[in-house]
Tab-separated table of C-alpha atoms in Angstrom:
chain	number	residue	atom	x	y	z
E	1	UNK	CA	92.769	78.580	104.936
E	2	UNK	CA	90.991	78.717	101.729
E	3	UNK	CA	88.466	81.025	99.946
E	4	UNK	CA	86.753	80.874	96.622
E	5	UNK	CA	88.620	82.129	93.155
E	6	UNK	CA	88.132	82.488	89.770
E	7	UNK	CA	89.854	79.815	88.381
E	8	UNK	CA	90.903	78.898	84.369
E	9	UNK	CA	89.661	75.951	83.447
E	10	UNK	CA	90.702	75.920	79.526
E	11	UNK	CA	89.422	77.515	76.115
E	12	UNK	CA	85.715	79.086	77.120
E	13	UNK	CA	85.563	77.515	80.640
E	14	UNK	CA	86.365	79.238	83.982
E	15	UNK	CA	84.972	77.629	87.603
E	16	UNK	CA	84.552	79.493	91.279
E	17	UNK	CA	87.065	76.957	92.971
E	18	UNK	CA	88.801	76.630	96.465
E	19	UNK	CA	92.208	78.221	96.478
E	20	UNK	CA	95.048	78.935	99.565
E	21	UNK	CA	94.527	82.436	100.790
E	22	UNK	CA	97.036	84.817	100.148
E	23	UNK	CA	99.296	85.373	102.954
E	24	UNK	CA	102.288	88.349	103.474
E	25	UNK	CA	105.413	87.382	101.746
E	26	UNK	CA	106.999	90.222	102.340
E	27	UNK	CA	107.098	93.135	104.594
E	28	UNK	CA	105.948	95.543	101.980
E	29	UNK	CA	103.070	93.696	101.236
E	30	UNK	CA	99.313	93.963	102.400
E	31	UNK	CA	96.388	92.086	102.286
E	32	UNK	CA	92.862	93.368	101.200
E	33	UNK	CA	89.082	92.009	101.596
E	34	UNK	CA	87.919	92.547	97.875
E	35	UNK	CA	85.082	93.997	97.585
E	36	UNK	CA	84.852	94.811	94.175
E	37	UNK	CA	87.063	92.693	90.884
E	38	UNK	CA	86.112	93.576	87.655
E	39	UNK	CA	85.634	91.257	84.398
E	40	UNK	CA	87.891	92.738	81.993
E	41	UNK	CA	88.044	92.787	78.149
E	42	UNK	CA	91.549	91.333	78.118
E	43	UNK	CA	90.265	88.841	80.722
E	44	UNK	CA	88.773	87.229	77.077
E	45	UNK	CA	91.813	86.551	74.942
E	46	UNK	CA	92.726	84.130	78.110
E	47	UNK	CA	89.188	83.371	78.603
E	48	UNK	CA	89.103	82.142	74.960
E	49	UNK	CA	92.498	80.158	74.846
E	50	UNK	CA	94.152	82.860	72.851
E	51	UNK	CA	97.133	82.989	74.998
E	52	UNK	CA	99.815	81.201	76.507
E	53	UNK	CA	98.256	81.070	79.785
E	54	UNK	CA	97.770	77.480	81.506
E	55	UNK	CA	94.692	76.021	83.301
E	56	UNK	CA	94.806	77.284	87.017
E	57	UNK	CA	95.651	80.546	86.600
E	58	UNK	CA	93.047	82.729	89.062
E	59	UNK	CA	92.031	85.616	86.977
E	60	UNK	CA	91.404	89.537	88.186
E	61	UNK	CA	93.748	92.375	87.452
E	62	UNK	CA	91.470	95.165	88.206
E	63	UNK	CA	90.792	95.084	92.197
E	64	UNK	CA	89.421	96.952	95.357
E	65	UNK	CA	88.902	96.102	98.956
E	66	UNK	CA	89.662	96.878	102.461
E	67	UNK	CA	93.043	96.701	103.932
E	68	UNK	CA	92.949	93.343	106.466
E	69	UNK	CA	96.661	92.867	107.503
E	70	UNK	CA	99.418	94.837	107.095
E	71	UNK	CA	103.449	93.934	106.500
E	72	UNK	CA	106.262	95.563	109.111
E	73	UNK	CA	107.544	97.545	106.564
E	74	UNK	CA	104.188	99.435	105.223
E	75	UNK	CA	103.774	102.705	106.780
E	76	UNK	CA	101.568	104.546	104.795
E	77	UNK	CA	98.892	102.153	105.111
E	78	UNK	CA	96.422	100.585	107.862
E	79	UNK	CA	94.041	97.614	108.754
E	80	UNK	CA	90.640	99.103	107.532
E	81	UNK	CA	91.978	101.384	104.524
E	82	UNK	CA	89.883	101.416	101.328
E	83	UNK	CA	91.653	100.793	98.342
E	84	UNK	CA	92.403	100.271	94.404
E	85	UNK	CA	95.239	98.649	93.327
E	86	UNK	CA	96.292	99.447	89.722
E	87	UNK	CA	96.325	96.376	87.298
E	88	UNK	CA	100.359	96.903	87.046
E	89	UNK	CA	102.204	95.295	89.893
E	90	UNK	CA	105.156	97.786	90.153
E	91	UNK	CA	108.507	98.112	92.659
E	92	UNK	CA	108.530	102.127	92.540
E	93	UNK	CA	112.269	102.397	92.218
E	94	UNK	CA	113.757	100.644	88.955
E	95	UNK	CA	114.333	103.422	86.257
E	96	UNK	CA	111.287	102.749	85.086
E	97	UNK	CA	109.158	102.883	87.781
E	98	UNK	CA	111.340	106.787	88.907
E	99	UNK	CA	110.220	108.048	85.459
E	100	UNK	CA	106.737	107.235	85.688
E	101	UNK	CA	106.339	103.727	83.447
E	102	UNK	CA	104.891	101.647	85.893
E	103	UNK	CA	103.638	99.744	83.316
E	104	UNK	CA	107.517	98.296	82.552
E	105	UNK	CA	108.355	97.296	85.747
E	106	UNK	CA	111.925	95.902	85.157
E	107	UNK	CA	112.076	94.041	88.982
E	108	UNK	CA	108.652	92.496	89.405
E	109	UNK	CA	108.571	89.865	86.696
E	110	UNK	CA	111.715	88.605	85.907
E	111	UNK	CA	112.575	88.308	82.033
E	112	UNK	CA	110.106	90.889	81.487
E	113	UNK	CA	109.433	94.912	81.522
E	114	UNK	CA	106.147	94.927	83.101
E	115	UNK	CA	103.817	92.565	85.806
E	116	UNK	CA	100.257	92.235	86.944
E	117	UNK	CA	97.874	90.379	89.293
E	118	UNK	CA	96.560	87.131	87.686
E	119	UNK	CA	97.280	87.588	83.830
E	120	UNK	CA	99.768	85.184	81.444
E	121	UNK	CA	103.609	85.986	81.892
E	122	UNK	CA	102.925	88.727	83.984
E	123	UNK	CA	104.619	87.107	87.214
E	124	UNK	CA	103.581	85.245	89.862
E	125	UNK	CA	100.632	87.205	91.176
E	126	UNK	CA	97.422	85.870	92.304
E	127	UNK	CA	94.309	87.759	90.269
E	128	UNK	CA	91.510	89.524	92.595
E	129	UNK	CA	88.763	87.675	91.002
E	130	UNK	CA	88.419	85.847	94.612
E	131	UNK	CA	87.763	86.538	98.258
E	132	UNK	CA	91.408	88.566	99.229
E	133	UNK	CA	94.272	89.604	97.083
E	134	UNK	CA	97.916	89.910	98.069
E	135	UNK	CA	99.402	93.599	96.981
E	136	UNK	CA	103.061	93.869	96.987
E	137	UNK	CA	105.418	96.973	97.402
E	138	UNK	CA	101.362	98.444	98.729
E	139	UNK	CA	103.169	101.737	99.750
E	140	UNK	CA	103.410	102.501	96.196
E	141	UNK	CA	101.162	100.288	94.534
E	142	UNK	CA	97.879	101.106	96.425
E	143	UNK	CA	95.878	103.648	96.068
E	144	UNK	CA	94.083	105.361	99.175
E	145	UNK	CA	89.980	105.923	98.679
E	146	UNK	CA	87.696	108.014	100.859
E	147	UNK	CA	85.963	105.426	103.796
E	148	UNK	CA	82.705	104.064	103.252
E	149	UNK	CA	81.593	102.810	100.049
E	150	UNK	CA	80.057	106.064	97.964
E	151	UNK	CA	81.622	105.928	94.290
E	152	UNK	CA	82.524	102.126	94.640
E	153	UNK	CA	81.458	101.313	90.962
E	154	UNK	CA	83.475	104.610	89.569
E	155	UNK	CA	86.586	103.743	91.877
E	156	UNK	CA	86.707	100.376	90.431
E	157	UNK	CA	87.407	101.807	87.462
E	158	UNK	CA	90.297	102.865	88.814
E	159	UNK	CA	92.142	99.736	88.181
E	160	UNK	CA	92.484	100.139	84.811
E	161	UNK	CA	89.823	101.022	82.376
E	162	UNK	CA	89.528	104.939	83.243
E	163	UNK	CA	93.166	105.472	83.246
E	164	UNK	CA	93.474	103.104	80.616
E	165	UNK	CA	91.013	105.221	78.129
E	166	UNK	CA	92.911	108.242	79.540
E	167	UNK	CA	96.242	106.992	78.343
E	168	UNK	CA	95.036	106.275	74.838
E	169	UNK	CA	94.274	109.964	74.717
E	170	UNK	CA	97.710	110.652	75.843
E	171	UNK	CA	99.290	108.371	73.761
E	172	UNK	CA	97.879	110.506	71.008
E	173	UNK	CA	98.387	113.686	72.837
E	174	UNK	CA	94.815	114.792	72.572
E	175	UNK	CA	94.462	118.158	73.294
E	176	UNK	CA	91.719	120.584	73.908
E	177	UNK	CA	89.980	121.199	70.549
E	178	UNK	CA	91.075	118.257	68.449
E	179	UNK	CA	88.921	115.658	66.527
E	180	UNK	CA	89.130	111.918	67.381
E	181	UNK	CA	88.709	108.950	66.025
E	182	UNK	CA	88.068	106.008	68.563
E	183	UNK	CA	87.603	102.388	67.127
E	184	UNK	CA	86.151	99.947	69.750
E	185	UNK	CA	83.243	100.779	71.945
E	186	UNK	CA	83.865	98.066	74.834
E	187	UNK	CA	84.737	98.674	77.796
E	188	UNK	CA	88.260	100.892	76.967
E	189	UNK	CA	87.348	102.806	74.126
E	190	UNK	CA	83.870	104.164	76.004
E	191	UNK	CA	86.566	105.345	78.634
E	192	UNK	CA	88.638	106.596	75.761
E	193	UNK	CA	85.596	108.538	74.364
E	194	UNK	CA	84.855	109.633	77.817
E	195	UNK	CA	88.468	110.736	78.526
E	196	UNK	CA	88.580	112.654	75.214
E	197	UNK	CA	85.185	114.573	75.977
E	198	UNK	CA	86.394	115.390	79.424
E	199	UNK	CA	89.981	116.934	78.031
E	200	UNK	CA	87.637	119.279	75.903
E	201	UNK	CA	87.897	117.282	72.388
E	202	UNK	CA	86.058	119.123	69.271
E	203	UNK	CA	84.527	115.784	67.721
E	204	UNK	CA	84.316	111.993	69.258
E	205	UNK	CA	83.939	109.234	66.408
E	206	UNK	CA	83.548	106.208	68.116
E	207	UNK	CA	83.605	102.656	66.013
E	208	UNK	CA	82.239	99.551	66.016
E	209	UNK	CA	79.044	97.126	65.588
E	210	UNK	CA	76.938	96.787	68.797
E	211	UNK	CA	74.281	98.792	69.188
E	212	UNK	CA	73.992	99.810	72.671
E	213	UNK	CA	77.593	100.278	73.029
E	214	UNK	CA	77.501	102.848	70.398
E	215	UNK	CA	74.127	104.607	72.179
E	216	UNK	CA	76.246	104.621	75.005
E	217	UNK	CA	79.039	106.606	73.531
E	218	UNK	CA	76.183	109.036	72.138
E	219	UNK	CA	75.227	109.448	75.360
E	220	UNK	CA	77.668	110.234	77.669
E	221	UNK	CA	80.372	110.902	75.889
E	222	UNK	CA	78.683	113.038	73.200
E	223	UNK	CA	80.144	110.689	70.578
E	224	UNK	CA	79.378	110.342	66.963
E	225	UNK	CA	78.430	106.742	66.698
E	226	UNK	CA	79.999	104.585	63.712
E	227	UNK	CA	78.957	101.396	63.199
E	228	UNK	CA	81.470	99.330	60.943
E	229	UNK	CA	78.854	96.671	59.715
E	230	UNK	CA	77.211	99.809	57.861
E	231	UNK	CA	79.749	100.595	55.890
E	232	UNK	CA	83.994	101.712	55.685
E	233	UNK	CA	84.345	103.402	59.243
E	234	UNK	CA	87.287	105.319	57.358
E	235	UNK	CA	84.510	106.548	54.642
E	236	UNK	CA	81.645	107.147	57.153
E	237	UNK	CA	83.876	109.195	59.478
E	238	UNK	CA	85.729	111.556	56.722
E	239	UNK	CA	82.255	111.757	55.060
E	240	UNK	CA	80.868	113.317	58.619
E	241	UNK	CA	84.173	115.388	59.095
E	242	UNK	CA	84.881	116.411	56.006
E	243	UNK	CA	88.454	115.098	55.804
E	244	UNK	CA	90.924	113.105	58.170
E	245	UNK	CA	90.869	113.759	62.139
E	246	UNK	CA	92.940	114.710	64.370
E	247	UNK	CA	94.196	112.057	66.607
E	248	UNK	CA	93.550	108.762	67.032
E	249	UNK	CA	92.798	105.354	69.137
E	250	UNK	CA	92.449	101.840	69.060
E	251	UNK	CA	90.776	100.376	72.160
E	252	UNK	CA	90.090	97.079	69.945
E	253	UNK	CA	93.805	94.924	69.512
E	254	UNK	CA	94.634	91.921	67.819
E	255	UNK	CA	91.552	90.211	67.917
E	256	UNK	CA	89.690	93.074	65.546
E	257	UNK	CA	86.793	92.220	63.256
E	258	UNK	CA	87.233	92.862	59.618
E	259	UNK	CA	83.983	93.997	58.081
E	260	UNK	CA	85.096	93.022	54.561
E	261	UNK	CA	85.242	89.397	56.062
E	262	UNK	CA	82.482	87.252	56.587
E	263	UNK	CA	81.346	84.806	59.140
E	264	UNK	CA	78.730	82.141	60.201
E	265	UNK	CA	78.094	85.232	62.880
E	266	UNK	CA	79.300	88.248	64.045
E	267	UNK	CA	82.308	87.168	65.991
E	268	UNK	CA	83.538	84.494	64.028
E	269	UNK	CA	86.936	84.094	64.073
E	270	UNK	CA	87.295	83.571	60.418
E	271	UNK	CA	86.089	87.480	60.551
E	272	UNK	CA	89.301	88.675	62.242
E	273	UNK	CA	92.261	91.006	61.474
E	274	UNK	CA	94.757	91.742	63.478
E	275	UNK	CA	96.151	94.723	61.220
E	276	UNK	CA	92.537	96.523	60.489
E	277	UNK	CA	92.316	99.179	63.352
E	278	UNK	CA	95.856	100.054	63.346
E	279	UNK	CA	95.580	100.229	58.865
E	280	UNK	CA	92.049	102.006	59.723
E	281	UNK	CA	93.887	104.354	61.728
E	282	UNK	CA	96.543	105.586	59.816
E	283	UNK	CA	93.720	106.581	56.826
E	284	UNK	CA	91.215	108.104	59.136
E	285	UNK	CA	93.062	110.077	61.059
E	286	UNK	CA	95.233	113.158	58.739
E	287	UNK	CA	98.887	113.616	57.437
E	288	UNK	CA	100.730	114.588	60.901
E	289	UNK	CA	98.457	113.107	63.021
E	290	UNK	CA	99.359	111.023	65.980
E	291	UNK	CA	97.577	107.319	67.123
E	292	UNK	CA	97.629	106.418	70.517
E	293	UNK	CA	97.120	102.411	70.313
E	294	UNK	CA	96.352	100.979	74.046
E	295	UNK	CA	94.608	98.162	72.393
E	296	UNK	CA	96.346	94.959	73.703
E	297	UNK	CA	98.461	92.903	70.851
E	298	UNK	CA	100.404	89.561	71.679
E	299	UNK	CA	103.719	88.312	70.510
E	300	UNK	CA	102.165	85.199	69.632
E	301	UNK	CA	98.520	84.274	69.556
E	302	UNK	CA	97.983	80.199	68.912
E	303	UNK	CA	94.332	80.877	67.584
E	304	UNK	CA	95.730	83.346	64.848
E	305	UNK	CA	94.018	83.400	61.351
E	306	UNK	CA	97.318	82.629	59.915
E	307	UNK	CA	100.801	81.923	60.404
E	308	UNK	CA	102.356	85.122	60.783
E	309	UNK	CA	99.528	86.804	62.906
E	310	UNK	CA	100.629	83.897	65.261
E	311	UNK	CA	103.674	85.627	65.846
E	312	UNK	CA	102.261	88.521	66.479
E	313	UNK	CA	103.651	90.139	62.600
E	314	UNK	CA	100.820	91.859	61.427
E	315	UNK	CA	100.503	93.937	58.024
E	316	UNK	CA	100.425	97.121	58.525
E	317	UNK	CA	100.711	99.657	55.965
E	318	UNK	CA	103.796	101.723	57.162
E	319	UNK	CA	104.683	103.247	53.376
E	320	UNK	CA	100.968	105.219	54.377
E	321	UNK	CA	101.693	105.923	57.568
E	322	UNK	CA	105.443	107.199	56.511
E	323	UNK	CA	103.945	109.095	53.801
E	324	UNK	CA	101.157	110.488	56.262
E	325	UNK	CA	104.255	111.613	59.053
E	326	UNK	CA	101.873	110.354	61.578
E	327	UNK	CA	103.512	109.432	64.758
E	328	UNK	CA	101.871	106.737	67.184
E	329	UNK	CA	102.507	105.510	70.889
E	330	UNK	CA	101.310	101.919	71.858
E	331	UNK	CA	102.083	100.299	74.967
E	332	UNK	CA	99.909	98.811	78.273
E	333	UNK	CA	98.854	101.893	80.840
E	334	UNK	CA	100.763	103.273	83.582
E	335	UNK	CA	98.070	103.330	85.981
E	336	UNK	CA	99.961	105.280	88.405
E	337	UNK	CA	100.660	108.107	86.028
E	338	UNK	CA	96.841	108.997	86.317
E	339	UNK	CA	94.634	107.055	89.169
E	340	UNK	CA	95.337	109.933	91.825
E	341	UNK	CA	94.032	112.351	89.183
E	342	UNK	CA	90.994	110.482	88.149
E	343	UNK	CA	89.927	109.778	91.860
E	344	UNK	CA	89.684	113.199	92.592
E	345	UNK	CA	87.862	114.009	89.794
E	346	UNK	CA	85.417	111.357	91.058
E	347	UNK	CA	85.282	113.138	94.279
E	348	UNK	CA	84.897	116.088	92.917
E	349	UNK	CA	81.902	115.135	91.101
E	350	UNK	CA	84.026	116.307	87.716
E	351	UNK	CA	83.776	111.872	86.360
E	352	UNK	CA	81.534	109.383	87.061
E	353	UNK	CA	82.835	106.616	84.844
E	354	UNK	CA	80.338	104.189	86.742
E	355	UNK	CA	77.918	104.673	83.682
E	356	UNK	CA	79.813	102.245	82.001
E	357	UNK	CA	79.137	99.001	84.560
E	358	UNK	CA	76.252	96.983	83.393
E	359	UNK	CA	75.921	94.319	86.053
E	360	UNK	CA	77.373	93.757	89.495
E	361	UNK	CA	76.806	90.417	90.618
E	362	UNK	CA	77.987	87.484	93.076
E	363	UNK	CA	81.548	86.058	92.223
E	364	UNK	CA	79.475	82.826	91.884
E	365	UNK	CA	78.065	83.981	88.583
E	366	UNK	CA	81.485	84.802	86.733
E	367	UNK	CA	81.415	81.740	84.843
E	368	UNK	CA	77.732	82.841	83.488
E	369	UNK	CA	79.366	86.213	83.290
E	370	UNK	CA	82.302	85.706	80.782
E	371	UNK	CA	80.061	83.795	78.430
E	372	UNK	CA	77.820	86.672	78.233
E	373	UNK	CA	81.118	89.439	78.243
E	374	UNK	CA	82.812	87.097	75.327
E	375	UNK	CA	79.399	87.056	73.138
E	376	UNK	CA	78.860	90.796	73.257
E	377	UNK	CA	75.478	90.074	74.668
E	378	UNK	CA	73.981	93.566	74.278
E	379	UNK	CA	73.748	95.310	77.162
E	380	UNK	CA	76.889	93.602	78.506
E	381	UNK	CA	79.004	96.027	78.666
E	382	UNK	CA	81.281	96.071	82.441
E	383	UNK	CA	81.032	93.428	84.757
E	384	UNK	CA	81.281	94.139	88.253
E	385	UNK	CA	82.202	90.760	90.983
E	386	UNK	CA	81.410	90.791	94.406
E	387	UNK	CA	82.900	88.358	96.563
């Protein structure tokens, strides 16, 4: 049997191909009907040949559906359940898994501490960017959601962005009062900004250069909007405050726009450095202050602006951030740690993260899609794919 996929092509080019349906491989597994797959931002540094991955891959980590066959071993889970399956693909009982670090799987991906559904090195698991997805070890790995289909843009979420914005803010131990400084306004960092307004932060700065992702921060996450191609965030933010904050994060990563550099346009990669959120960071935010830094960075990038950026050594200023005593936590987002959580805020009609979806549209359209996502169109802010 086959179904239809989201399938890499090569640099800028994905196709809606033919693939082999998943089938159970194990008695732990289950199968789902998606319903809803997400585009996501770290979809792009495949999307844009800035990784190792290889043509074929079928891209989706961030997945929902309805349960549609169910292994011998599963017991908590039936033909018909609604779920959301975290982006991490995790066994539940390595060391890591007991202590909560789902993210580090140590028995899902051999050679590495960590796997996930249809992303490079990451194992051998299928993305959700297509008809059904396969989830493994689905006792622990998915996540039960109210029947019907009320909240199905704000559980998809679920997958990774909300928690993901969450554990930037925990990464940086925001707490109740503080100030925070959040560069990047996709996708992450409005979840971020979100997270930090719902945990009862002081002041939001939120950073970076398109428009209506910045209104959007305003908006719903009561965010001060910075917009880097107006001047030195760092400036423009202690100017505001009066002085360094109190936490920060960087929902951007390694492919981060300097606005010292110039470009034929806004995104051109001759404007990039890897090092400018992180060095940003460490001067916006004060002496003892902590960075929580969920923004993805690679341990080697072959489109790099130079040679040691392609091995993922970046220069960061660590004699300021010594001299500062900041402390920082970096590290992809153990979904698990918070999806049960965020759902029933959802429920409880405490977080609607759905504000943040700009389109929901055919799985036919993806290719369309990721152009748009990868330019920044405005107004392109979540993608939502509907098989």
């Amino acid at each position: 049997m086959s179904m239809n996929a989201v399938v890499y092509k090569g640099p800028k080019e994905v196709a809606v191909e033919e693939v082999d349906e998943p089938e159970i491989e194990h008695p732990n597994d289950v199968l789902i009907d998606i319903t809803t797959t997400c585009i996501c931002g770290s979809d792009l540094h495949m999307y844009e040949g800035r990784t190792a991955a290889e043509p074929g891959i079928v891209f989706g980590h961030e997945n929902m559906g309805i349960v549609t066959e169910v292994g011998d071993a599963v017991s908590s889970l039936e033909e018909g359940d609604r779920v959301v399956a975290p982006f991490n693909v995790a066994c539940g009982f390595c060391e890591n898994c007991e202590n909560g670090y789902t993210g580090f799987c140590t028995n899902v991906n051999p050679g590495f501490a960590g796997g996930a559904y249809g992303y490079v090195a990451m194992g051998p698991y299928k993305g959700g960017q297509a008809e059904k997805l396969r989830i493994p070890y689905a006792d622990f790995n998915a996540l039960k959601l109210p029947e019907g289909d009320e909240h199905e843009d704000a559980f998809s979420m679920l997958a990774d962005i909300f928690p993901t914005g969450w554990h930037g803010t925990e990464l940086a131990n925001l707490e109740a009062g503080d100030s925070v400084a959040i560069y990047g306004a996709g996708p992450v960092g409005l979840m971020a900004a979100y997270s930090a307004k719902i945990k009862g932060a002081a002041e939001i700065y939120t950073v970076d250069r398109v428009p209506s992702r910045l209104e959007l921060a305003e908006e719903h996450c009561d965010a001060t909007p910075i917009n880097f191609e107006d001047g030195d965030p760092v400036e423009q933010i202690k100017e505001q405050h009066g002085g360094g904050v109190d936490k920060g994060v960087d929902a951007v990563g390694y492919q981060a726009i300097d606005p010292d550099k110039q470009g034929d346009d806004a995104y051109d990669p001759a404007r990039e450095n890897p090092a400018v959120v992180i060095n940003n960071l460490i001067r916006t935010v004060k002496p003892t202050g902590e960075l929580g830094i969920p923004g993805l960075y690679v341990p080697e990038d072959p489109g790099a602006p130079d040679d040691m950026a392609a091995q993922g050594r970046l220069g960061i200023d660590f004699g300021l951030l010594f001299e500062k005593g900041q402390a920082l936590g970096t590290g992809q987002c153990n979904v698990k740690s918070y999806n049960r959580e965020l759902r029933d805020l959802i429920i409880e009609g405490r977080a609607d993260p759905s504000w943040v979806v700009s389109h929901r549209v055919d799985l036919e359209k993806a290719p369309e899609m990721y152009e748009a996502f990868d330019n920044r169109e405005e107004g392109v802010t979540k993608v939502l794919l509907e098989p």
